Short mmCIF file of C-alpha atoms in Angstrom, two decimals:
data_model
loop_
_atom_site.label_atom_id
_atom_site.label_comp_id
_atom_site.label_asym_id
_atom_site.label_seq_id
_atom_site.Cartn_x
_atom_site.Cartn_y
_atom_site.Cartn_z
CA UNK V 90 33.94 189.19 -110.55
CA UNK V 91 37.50 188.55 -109.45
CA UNK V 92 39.59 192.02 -108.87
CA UNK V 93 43.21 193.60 -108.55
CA UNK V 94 42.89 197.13 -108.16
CA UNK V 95 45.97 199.63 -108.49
CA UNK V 96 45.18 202.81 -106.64
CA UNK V 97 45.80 205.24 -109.34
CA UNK V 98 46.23 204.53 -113.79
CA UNK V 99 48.61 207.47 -114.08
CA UNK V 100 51.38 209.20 -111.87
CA UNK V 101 53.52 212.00 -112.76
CA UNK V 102 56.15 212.83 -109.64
CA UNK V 103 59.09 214.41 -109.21
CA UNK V 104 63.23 213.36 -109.24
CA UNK V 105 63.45 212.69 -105.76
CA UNK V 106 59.73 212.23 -104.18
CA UNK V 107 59.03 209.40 -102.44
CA UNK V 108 56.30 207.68 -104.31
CA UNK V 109 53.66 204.92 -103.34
CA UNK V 110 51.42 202.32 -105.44
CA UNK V 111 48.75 200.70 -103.73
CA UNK V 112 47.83 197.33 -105.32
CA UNK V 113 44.71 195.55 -103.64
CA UNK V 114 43.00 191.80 -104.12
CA UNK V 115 39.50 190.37 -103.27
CA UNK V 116 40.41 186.68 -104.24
CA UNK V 117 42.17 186.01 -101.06
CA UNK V 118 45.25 185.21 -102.90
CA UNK V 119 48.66 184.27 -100.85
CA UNK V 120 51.14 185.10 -103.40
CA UNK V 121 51.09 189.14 -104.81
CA UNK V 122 53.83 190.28 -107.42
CA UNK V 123 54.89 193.97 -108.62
CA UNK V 124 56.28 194.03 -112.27
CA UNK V 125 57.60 196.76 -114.12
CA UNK V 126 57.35 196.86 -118.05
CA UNK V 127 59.79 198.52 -120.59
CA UNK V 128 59.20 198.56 -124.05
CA UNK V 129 61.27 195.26 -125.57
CA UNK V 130 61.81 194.02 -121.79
CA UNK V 131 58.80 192.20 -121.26
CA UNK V 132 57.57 192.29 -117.68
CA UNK V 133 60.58 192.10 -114.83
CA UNK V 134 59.82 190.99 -111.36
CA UNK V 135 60.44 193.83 -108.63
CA UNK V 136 59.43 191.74 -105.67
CA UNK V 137 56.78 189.32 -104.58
CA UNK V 138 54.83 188.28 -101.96
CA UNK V 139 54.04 184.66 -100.56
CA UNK V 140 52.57 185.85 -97.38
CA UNK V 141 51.50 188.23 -94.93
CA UNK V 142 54.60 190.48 -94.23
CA UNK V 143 56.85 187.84 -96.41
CA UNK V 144 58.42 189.35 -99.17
CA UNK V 145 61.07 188.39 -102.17
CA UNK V 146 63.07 190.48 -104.86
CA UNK V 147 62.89 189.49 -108.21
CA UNK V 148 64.96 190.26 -111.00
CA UNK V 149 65.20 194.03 -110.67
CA UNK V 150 64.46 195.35 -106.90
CA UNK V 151 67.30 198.13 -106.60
CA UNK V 152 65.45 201.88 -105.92
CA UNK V 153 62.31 199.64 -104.47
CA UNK V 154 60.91 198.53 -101.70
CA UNK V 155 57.34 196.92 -100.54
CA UNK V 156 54.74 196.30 -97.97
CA UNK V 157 52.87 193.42 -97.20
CA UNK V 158 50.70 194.56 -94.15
CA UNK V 159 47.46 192.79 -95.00
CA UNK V 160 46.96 189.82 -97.20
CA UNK V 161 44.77 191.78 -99.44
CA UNK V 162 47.02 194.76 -99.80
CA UNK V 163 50.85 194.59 -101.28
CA UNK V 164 52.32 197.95 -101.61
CA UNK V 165 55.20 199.44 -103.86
CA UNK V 166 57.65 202.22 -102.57
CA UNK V 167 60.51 204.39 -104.36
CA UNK V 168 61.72 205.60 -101.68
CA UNK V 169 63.31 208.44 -103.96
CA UNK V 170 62.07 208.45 -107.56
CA UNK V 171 64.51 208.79 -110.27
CA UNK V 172 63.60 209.44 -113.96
CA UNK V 173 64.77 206.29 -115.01
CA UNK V 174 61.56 204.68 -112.68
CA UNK V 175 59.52 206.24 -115.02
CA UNK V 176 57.42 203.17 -116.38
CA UNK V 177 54.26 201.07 -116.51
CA UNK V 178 53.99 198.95 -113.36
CA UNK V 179 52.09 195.87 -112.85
CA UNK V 180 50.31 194.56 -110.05
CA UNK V 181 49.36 190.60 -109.81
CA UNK V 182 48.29 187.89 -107.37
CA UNK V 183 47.88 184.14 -107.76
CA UNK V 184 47.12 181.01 -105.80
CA UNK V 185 49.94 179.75 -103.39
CA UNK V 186 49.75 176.46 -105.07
CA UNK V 187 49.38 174.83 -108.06
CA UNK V 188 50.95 175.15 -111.83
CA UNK V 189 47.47 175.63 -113.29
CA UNK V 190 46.97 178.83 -111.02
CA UNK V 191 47.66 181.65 -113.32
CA UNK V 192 47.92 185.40 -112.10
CA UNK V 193 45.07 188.31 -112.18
CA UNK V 194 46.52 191.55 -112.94
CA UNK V 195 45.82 194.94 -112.14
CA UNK V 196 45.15 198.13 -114.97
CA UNK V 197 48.62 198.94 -114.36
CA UNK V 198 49.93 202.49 -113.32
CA UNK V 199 51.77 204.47 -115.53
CA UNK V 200 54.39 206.40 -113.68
CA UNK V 201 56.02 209.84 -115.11
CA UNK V 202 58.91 210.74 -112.73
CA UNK V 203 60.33 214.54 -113.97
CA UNK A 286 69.56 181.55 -119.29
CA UNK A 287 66.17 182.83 -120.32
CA UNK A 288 63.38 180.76 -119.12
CA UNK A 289 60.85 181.63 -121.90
CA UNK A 290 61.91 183.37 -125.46
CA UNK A 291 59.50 184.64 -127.85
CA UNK A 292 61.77 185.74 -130.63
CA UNK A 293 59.04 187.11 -132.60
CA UNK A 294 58.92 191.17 -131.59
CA UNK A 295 55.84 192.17 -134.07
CA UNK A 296 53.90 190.12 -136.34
CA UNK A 297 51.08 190.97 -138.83
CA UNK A 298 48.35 188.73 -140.14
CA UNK A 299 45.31 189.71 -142.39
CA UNK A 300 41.99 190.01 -141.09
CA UNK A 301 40.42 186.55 -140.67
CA UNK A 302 43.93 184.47 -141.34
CA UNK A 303 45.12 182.34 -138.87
CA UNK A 304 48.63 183.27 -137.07
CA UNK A 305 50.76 181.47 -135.00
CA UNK A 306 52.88 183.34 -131.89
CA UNK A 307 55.84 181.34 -131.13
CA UNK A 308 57.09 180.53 -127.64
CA UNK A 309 60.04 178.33 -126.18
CA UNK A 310 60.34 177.76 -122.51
CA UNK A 311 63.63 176.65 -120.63
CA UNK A 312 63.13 174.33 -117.10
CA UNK A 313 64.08 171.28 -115.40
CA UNK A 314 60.73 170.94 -113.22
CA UNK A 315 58.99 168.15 -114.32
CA UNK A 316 55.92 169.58 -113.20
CA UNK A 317 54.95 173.45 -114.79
CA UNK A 318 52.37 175.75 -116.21
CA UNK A 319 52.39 177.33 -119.75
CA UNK A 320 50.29 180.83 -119.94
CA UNK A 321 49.47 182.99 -123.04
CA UNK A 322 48.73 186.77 -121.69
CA UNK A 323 47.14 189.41 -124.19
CA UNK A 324 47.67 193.26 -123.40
CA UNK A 325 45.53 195.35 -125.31
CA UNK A 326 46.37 199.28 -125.65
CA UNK A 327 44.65 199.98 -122.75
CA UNK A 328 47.76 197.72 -120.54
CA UNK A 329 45.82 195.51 -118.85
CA UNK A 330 46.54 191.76 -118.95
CA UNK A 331 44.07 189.61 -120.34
CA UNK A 332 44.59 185.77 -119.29
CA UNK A 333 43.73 183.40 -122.52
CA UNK A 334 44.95 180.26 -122.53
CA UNK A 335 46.60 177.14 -120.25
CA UNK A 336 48.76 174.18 -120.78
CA UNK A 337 49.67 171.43 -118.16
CA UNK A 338 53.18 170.05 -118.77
CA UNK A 339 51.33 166.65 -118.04
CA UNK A 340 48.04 167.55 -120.81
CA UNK A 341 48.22 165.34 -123.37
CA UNK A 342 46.04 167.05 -125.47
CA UNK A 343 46.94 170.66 -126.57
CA UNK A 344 44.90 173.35 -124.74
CA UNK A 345 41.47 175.27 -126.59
CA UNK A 346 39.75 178.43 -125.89
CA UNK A 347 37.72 179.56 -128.92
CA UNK A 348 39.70 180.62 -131.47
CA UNK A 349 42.73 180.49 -128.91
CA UNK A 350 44.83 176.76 -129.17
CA UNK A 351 48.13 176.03 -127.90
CA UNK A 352 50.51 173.87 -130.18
CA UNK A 353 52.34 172.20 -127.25
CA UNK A 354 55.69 170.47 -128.16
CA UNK A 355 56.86 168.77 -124.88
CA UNK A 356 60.24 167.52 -126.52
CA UNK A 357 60.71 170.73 -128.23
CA UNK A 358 59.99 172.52 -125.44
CA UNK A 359 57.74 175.13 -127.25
CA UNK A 360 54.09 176.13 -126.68
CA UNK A 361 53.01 178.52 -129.62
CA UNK A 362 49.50 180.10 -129.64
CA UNK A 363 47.67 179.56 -132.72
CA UNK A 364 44.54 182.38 -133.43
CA UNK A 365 42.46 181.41 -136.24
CA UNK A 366 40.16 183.66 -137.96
CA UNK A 367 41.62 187.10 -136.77
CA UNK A 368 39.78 190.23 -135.58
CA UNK A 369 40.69 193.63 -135.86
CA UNK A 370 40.25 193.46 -132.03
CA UNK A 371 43.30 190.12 -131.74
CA UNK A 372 45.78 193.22 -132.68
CA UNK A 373 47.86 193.71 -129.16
CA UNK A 374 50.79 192.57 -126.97
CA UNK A 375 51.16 188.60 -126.54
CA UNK A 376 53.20 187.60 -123.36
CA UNK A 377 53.88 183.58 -122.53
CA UNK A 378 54.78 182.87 -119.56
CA UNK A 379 55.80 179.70 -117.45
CA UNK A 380 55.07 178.86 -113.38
CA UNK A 381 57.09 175.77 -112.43
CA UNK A 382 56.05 173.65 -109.86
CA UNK A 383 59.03 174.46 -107.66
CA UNK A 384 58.95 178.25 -106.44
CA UNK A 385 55.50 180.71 -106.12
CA UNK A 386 57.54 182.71 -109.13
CA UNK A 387 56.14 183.23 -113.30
CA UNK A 388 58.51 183.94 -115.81
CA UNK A 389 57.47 186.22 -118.95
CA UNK A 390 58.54 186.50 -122.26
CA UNK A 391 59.43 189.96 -123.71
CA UNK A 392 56.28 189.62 -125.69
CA UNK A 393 55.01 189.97 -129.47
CA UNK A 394 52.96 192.39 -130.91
CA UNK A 395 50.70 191.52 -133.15
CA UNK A 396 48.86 193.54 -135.62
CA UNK A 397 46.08 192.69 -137.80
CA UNK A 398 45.33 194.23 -140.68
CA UNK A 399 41.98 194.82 -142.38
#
């Protein structure tokens, strides 16, 4: 059974911590994407991964940064949470190649930032 | 421009009625990917249906079936026979041949009523 893992389902931090969400694969997947998703927004892109150590923002990568250290691992950082973080992110990975590849997501994490 | 609308925010269908999801996709690629995405309560993303720009015939999975309109450009899920259980978040989305990257809709949420 295929899996994307996010290391924790809820997160409450504080205005200013330095937060991190783990996301890991077992499908030996090239490409690994963070989302985050608003109520109305749909999912946005944060950044995405194509390779080991490769990364690219998406639509909405200002307060964010990653980590792309192993090919099965893709991390998330805010380097200083702010209350307007506070939301459900996503956690995907998908083939390199291929329009019929579609992405596996992770539970999500839902993050409370005080 | 967007690259996929949904202009539907919440729909409701009776208990074992059909209901269509509407979804309208913007690209030049010749070549692309159509996904339907179902997020239960719970916020994970369920994968439930694919269309090929190049299928000819429209996609089935159960009671999941993608109207595809190439010319139109639209690609609206059709449920028949709804459950209590169909009632959650609907996402399309679209991977074009060009680029690693999917584009999401801002979803519908549909509710089914008993």
């Amino acid at each position: 059974d295929v899996k994307v893992t996010q290391s924790s389902r809820y997160l409450v931090k504080r205005t200013g911590e330095k937060v991190f969400l783990e996301c890991v694969q077992d499908m030996d997947h090239e490409n690994m994407f963070w989302y985050r998703q608003d109520p109305g927004l749909g999912l946005r892109l944060i950044y995405f991964s194509y390779d080991v150590k490769m990364k690219e923002k998406g639509d909405i990568p200002e307060g964010y940064s990653v980590s792309r250290e192993k090919k099965e691992r893709f991390s998330l950082i805010l380097e200083s949470a702010s209350t307007n973080q506070t939301s459900m992110y996503l956690c995907a990975s998908s083939a390199k190649s291929g329009t019929d590849n579609e992405q596996f997501f992770g539970p999500g994490t839902r993050l409370t930032v005080l | 421009a967007q690259k996929i609308t949904q202009t539907q925010p919440g729909m409701f269908v009776q208990e074992k009625e059909a209901v269509t999801l509407d979804c309208t996709y913007d690209t030049s690629d010749q070549s692309y990917g159509l996904f339907w995405y179902k997020q239960p309560s719970s916020g994970e993303m369920i994968f439930l249906i694919y269309q090929g720009s190049y299928d000819e015939q429209n996609a089935t999975e159960g009671r999941y079936s993608l109207n595809f309109q190439k010319a139109r450009k639209s690609a609206n899920l059709v449920i028949s026979a709804s459950q209590l259980g169909d009632s959650a978040m609907y996402f399309c989305a679209m991977r074009e041949r060009a680029g690693n990257q999917f584009y999401f809709g801002t979803g519908t949420s549909l509710t089914v009523i008993p």
